């Protein structure tokens, strides 16, 4: 986030990062920050944020259709059944990020997600328990007490590539916090959806 807003082609201001690439505006206006309660969507985002570690989000966004294809739509019950043959298959697929550690982490995390759903009923019920009190003014930070807490708890449960910075980006994108800038035209729309959203 930045103090200098992005003036979009429609003449209205958005978060500064929304102007960083042509692909970003639609993602910013229709996905980022809107509250999500679907387990598959939440799992997908945790995985993609893990794959994004050390890379640009633009790279991940452009590869997202391929990721969805090769990871069974991020149905974690299916991904949990992946074996070493699937790891090797994914390592050969140039359409995605071919990083063994991240691929193995996604499969591991799918198995941990199955366990968590058995315990808590849904992944959504678990992650939304970490929703902090809303801030009046978004902070320009890379982590937060809530993301640190979520990261520690996931790691204790055996999840991988879920550091505090990765979890903060996850919480921003899934609407667990509203980090749209105050002068962003989308902020109020997100806030209205968050107010109407029924927490799992």
mmCIF file of C-alpha atoms in Angstrom:
data_model
loop_
_atom_site.group_PDB
_atom_site.id
_atom_site.type_symbol
_atom_site.label_atom_id
_atom_site.label_comp_id
_atom_site.label_asym_id
_atom_site.label_seq_id
_atom_site.Cartn_x
_atom_site.Cartn_y
_atom_site.Cartn_z
ATOM 1 C CA UNK A 1 0.000 0.000 0.000
ATOM 2 C CA UNK A 2 1.056 3.594 -0.594
ATOM 3 C CA UNK A 3 -0.127 7.095 0.192
ATOM 4 C CA UNK A 4 -0.325 7.886 -3.529
ATOM 5 C CA UNK A 5 -3.527 6.402 -4.970
ATOM 6 C CA UNK A 6 -3.870 4.941 -8.440
ATOM 7 C CA UNK A 7 -6.209 6.881 -10.713
ATOM 8 C CA UNK A 8 -7.931 4.154 -12.722
ATOM 9 C CA UNK A 9 -9.243 4.576 -16.279
ATOM 10 C CA UNK A 10 -12.751 5.169 -14.884
ATOM 11 C CA UNK A 11 -11.464 8.309 -13.180
ATOM 12 C CA UNK A 12 -11.780 6.901 -9.656
ATOM 13 C CA UNK A 13 -8.978 6.159 -7.230
ATOM 14 C CA UNK A 14 -7.819 2.726 -6.138
ATOM 15 C CA UNK A 15 -5.097 1.359 -3.874
ATOM 16 C CA UNK A 16 -1.732 2.306 -5.367
ATOM 17 C CA UNK A 17 -0.755 -1.307 -6.098
ATOM 18 C CA UNK A 18 -3.815 -1.775 -8.348
ATOM 19 C CA UNK A 19 -1.991 0.191 -11.034
ATOM 20 C CA UNK A 20 1.125 -1.950 -10.875
ATOM 21 C CA UNK A 21 0.119 -4.254 -13.725
ATOM 22 C CA UNK A 22 -2.785 -4.549 -16.185
ATOM 23 C CA UNK A 23 -3.964 -7.751 -14.471
ATOM 24 C CA UNK A 24 -4.236 -6.129 -11.060
ATOM 25 C CA UNK A 25 -7.224 -3.805 -11.483
ATOM 26 C CA UNK A 26 -9.879 -6.488 -11.994
ATOM 27 C CA UNK A 27 -8.379 -8.613 -9.212
ATOM 28 C CA UNK A 28 -8.350 -5.577 -6.922
ATOM 29 C CA UNK A 29 -11.925 -4.579 -7.754
ATOM 30 C CA UNK A 30 -13.569 -7.997 -7.597
ATOM 31 C CA UNK A 31 -11.533 -10.224 -5.267
ATOM 32 C CA UNK A 32 -8.947 -8.589 -3.025
ATOM 33 C CA UNK A 33 -10.333 -7.847 0.413
ATOM 34 C CA UNK A 34 -13.824 -9.211 -0.195
ATOM 35 C CA UNK A 35 -14.755 -11.669 2.580
ATOM 36 C CA UNK A 36 -14.445 -15.318 1.583
ATOM 37 C CA UNK A 37 -15.962 -18.252 3.406
ATOM 38 C CA UNK A 38 -15.446 -21.172 1.040
ATOM 39 C CA UNK A 39 -12.950 -23.757 2.218
ATOM 40 C CA UNK A 40 -11.559 -24.486 -1.256
ATOM 41 C CA UNK A 41 -11.063 -20.791 -1.981
ATOM 42 C CA UNK A 42 -9.316 -20.261 1.343
ATOM 43 C CA UNK A 43 -7.071 -23.270 0.807
ATOM 44 C CA UNK A 44 -6.221 -22.128 -2.711
ATOM 45 C CA UNK A 45 -5.180 -18.736 -1.432
ATOM 46 C CA UNK A 46 -2.988 -20.155 1.329
ATOM 47 C CA UNK A 47 -1.252 -22.314 -1.287
ATOM 48 C CA UNK A 48 -0.830 -19.503 -3.812
ATOM 49 C CA UNK A 49 0.513 -17.132 -1.175
ATOM 50 C CA UNK A 50 3.039 -19.838 -0.298
ATOM 51 C CA UNK A 51 4.051 -20.219 -3.940
ATOM 52 C CA UNK A 52 4.336 -16.427 -4.203
ATOM 53 C CA UNK A 53 6.964 -16.277 -1.449
ATOM 54 C CA UNK A 54 10.024 -14.577 -2.950
ATOM 55 C CA UNK A 55 8.206 -13.892 -6.237
ATOM 56 C CA UNK A 56 5.775 -11.289 -7.570
ATOM 57 C CA UNK A 57 2.014 -11.670 -7.172
ATOM 58 C CA UNK A 58 1.706 -10.854 -10.879
ATOM 59 C CA UNK A 59 3.563 -14.073 -11.680
ATOM 60 C CA UNK A 60 1.207 -16.115 -9.500
ATOM 61 C CA UNK A 61 -1.938 -14.414 -10.787
ATOM 62 C CA UNK A 62 -0.969 -15.163 -14.378
ATOM 63 C CA UNK A 63 -0.250 -18.788 -13.521
ATOM 64 C CA UNK A 64 -3.367 -19.248 -11.384
ATOM 65 C CA UNK A 65 -5.438 -21.015 -14.088
ATOM 66 C CA UNK A 66 -2.672 -23.586 -14.540
ATOM 67 C CA UNK A 67 -2.290 -24.007 -10.774
ATOM 68 C CA UNK A 68 -6.025 -24.663 -10.510
ATOM 69 C CA UNK A 69 -5.831 -27.237 -13.271
ATOM 70 C CA UNK A 70 -2.910 -29.245 -11.924
ATOM 71 C CA UNK A 71 -3.996 -29.053 -8.274
ATOM 72 C CA UNK A 72 -7.513 -30.394 -8.901
ATOM 73 C CA UNK A 73 -9.130 -26.989 -8.407
ATOM 74 C CA UNK A 74 -7.438 -26.899 -4.975
ATOM 75 C CA UNK A 75 -9.897 -29.458 -3.633
ATOM 76 C CA UNK A 76 -7.738 -30.313 -0.644
ATOM 77 C CA UNK A 77 -9.326 -33.742 -0.206
ATOM 78 C CA UNK A 78 -8.015 -34.644 -3.666
ATOM 79 C CA UNK A 79 -4.641 -32.926 -3.235
ATOM 80 C CA UNK A 80 -4.158 -34.799 0.048
ATOM 81 C CA UNK A 81 -4.041 -38.011 -2.003
ATOM 82 C CA UNK A 82 -1.152 -36.796 -4.196
ATOM 83 C CA UNK A 83 1.992 -38.941 -4.014
ATOM 84 C CA UNK A 84 5.612 -38.714 -5.162
ATOM 85 C CA UNK A 85 4.526 -39.382 -8.734
ATOM 86 C CA UNK A 86 2.350 -36.275 -8.587
ATOM 87 C CA UNK A 87 5.268 -34.264 -7.207
ATOM 88 C CA UNK A 88 7.418 -35.333 -10.159
ATOM 89 C CA UNK A 89 4.564 -34.557 -12.573
ATOM 90 C CA UNK A 90 4.212 -31.072 -11.151
ATOM 91 C CA UNK A 91 7.959 -30.476 -11.243
ATOM 92 C CA UNK A 92 7.853 -31.093 -14.996
ATOM 93 C CA UNK A 93 4.984 -28.651 -15.616
ATOM 94 C CA UNK A 94 6.479 -25.359 -16.808
ATOM 95 C CA UNK A 95 3.140 -23.582 -16.438
ATOM 96 C CA UNK A 96 3.473 -23.403 -12.643
ATOM 97 C CA UNK A 97 6.232 -22.611 -10.130
ATOM 98 C CA UNK A 98 8.425 -25.698 -10.164
ATOM 99 C CA UNK A 99 9.753 -25.555 -6.619
ATOM 100 C CA UNK A 100 9.840 -28.939 -4.890
ATOM 101 C CA UNK A 101 9.545 -27.490 -1.399
ATOM 102 C CA UNK A 102 6.492 -25.422 -2.267
ATOM 103 C CA UNK A 103 4.814 -28.276 -4.160
ATOM 104 C CA UNK A 104 5.400 -30.672 -1.277
ATOM 105 C CA UNK A 105 4.160 -28.023 1.149
ATOM 106 C CA UNK A 106 0.884 -27.682 -0.783
ATOM 107 C CA UNK A 107 0.321 -31.448 -0.607
ATOM 108 C CA UNK A 108 1.269 -31.532 3.072
ATOM 109 C CA UNK A 109 -1.030 -28.607 3.793
ATOM 110 C CA UNK A 110 -3.907 -30.348 2.016
ATOM 111 C CA UNK A 111 -3.534 -33.266 4.422
ATOM 112 C CA UNK A 112 -3.394 -30.879 7.368
ATOM 113 C CA UNK A 113 -6.512 -29.098 6.021
ATOM 114 C CA UNK A 114 -8.415 -32.392 5.995
ATOM 115 C CA UNK A 115 -7.432 -32.916 9.635
ATOM 116 C CA UNK A 116 -8.414 -29.387 10.549
ATOM 117 C CA UNK A 117 -11.849 -29.725 8.915
ATOM 118 C CA UNK A 118 -12.424 -32.961 10.827
ATOM 119 C CA UNK A 119 -11.613 -31.073 14.034
ATOM 120 C CA UNK A 120 -13.286 -27.696 13.421
ATOM 121 C CA UNK A 121 -15.961 -28.466 10.849
ATOM 122 C CA UNK A 122 -14.523 -26.164 8.204
ATOM 123 C CA UNK A 123 -11.348 -24.362 7.281
ATOM 124 C CA UNK A 124 -13.345 -21.139 7.230
ATOM 125 C CA UNK A 125 -14.451 -21.534 10.846
ATOM 126 C CA UNK A 126 -10.822 -21.901 11.825
ATOM 127 C CA UNK A 127 -9.261 -18.996 9.900
ATOM 128 C CA UNK A 128 -12.022 -16.507 10.696
ATOM 129 C CA UNK A 129 -11.382 -17.081 14.401
ATOM 130 C CA UNK A 130 -8.210 -15.043 13.841
ATOM 131 C CA UNK A 131 -10.074 -11.963 12.578
ATOM 132 C CA UNK A 132 -8.784 -8.945 14.544
ATOM 133 C CA UNK A 133 -10.714 -5.875 15.578
ATOM 134 C CA UNK A 134 -10.926 -3.615 12.504
ATOM 135 C CA UNK A 135 -8.592 -0.639 12.262
ATOM 136 C CA UNK A 136 -9.977 2.770 11.374
ATOM 137 C CA UNK A 137 -6.916 3.471 9.236
ATOM 138 C CA UNK A 138 -5.131 0.717 7.302
ATOM 139 C CA UNK A 139 -1.540 0.174 8.367
ATOM 140 C CA UNK A 140 1.358 -0.165 5.952
ATOM 141 C CA UNK A 141 2.816 -3.287 7.516
ATOM 142 C CA UNK A 142 3.955 -6.742 6.414
ATOM 143 C CA UNK A 143 2.692 -8.633 9.462
ATOM 144 C CA UNK A 144 0.262 -8.119 12.322
ATOM 145 C CA UNK A 145 -0.362 -9.721 15.710
ATOM 146 C CA UNK A 146 -3.227 -11.680 14.115
ATOM 147 C CA UNK A 147 -1.088 -12.968 11.245
ATOM 148 C CA UNK A 148 1.675 -13.951 13.681
ATOM 149 C CA UNK A 149 -0.873 -15.839 15.775
ATOM 150 C CA UNK A 150 -2.370 -17.605 12.738
ATOM 151 C CA UNK A 151 1.094 -18.497 11.451
ATOM 152 C CA UNK A 152 2.200 -19.954 14.794
ATOM 153 C CA UNK A 153 -0.956 -22.006 15.146
ATOM 154 C CA UNK A 154 -0.752 -23.402 11.625
ATOM 155 C CA UNK A 155 2.917 -24.273 12.041
ATOM 156 C CA UNK A 156 2.081 -26.052 15.301
ATOM 157 C CA UNK A 157 -0.427 -28.092 13.291
ATOM 158 C CA UNK A 158 2.267 -29.028 10.764
ATOM 159 C CA UNK A 159 1.506 -26.572 7.947
ATOM 160 C CA UNK A 160 4.391 -25.246 5.836
ATOM 161 C CA UNK A 161 5.111 -21.989 3.971
ATOM 162 C CA UNK A 162 2.696 -20.161 6.284
ATOM 163 C CA UNK A 163 4.952 -17.492 7.799
ATOM 164 C CA UNK A 164 3.499 -14.303 9.347
ATOM 165 C CA UNK A 165 4.051 -12.218 6.187
ATOM 166 C CA UNK A 166 2.417 -14.860 3.997
ATOM 167 C CA UNK A 167 -0.518 -15.105 6.392
ATOM 168 C CA UNK A 168 -0.901 -11.334 6.501
ATOM 169 C CA UNK A 169 -1.186 -11.264 2.697
ATOM 170 C CA UNK A 170 -3.710 -14.110 2.964
ATOM 171 C CA UNK A 171 -5.803 -12.218 5.539
ATOM 172 C CA UNK A 172 -5.749 -9.088 3.367
ATOM 173 C CA UNK A 173 -6.817 -10.880 0.219
ATOM 174 C CA UNK A 174 -9.541 -12.989 1.857
ATOM 175 C CA UNK A 175 -11.213 -10.027 3.562
ATOM 176 C CA UNK A 176 -10.346 -11.111 7.095
ATOM 177 C CA UNK A 177 -9.064 -7.549 7.294
ATOM 178 C CA UNK A 178 -9.933 -4.607 5.040
ATOM 179 C CA UNK A 179 -6.664 -3.063 3.923
ATOM 180 C CA UNK A 180 -8.009 -1.056 1.010
ATOM 181 C CA UNK A 181 -6.688 2.485 1.394
ATOM 182 C CA UNK A 182 -9.023 5.169 2.689
ATOM 183 C CA UNK A 183 -9.117 6.913 -0.696
ATOM 184 C CA UNK A 184 -9.820 3.680 -2.593
ATOM 185 C CA UNK A 185 -13.284 3.593 -4.159
ATOM 186 C CA UNK A 186 -13.549 -0.142 -3.396
ATOM 187 C CA UNK A 187 -12.984 0.207 0.357
ATOM 188 C CA UNK A 188 -16.601 1.019 1.240
ATOM 189 C CA UNK A 189 -17.928 -1.803 -0.955
ATOM 190 C CA UNK A 190 -15.630 -4.249 0.830
ATOM 191 C CA UNK A 191 -16.659 -2.881 4.209
ATOM 192 C CA UNK A 192 -20.346 -3.314 3.339
ATOM 193 C CA UNK A 193 -19.746 -6.930 2.314
ATOM 194 C CA UNK A 194 -17.749 -7.571 5.468
ATOM 195 C CA UNK A 195 -20.624 -6.158 7.543
ATOM 196 C CA UNK A 196 -23.119 -8.459 5.807
ATOM 197 C CA UNK A 197 -20.812 -11.475 5.816
ATOM 198 C CA UNK A 198 -21.925 -14.245 8.183
ATOM 199 C CA UNK A 199 -18.835 -15.483 9.974
ATOM 200 C CA UNK A 200 -18.622 -19.298 9.884
#
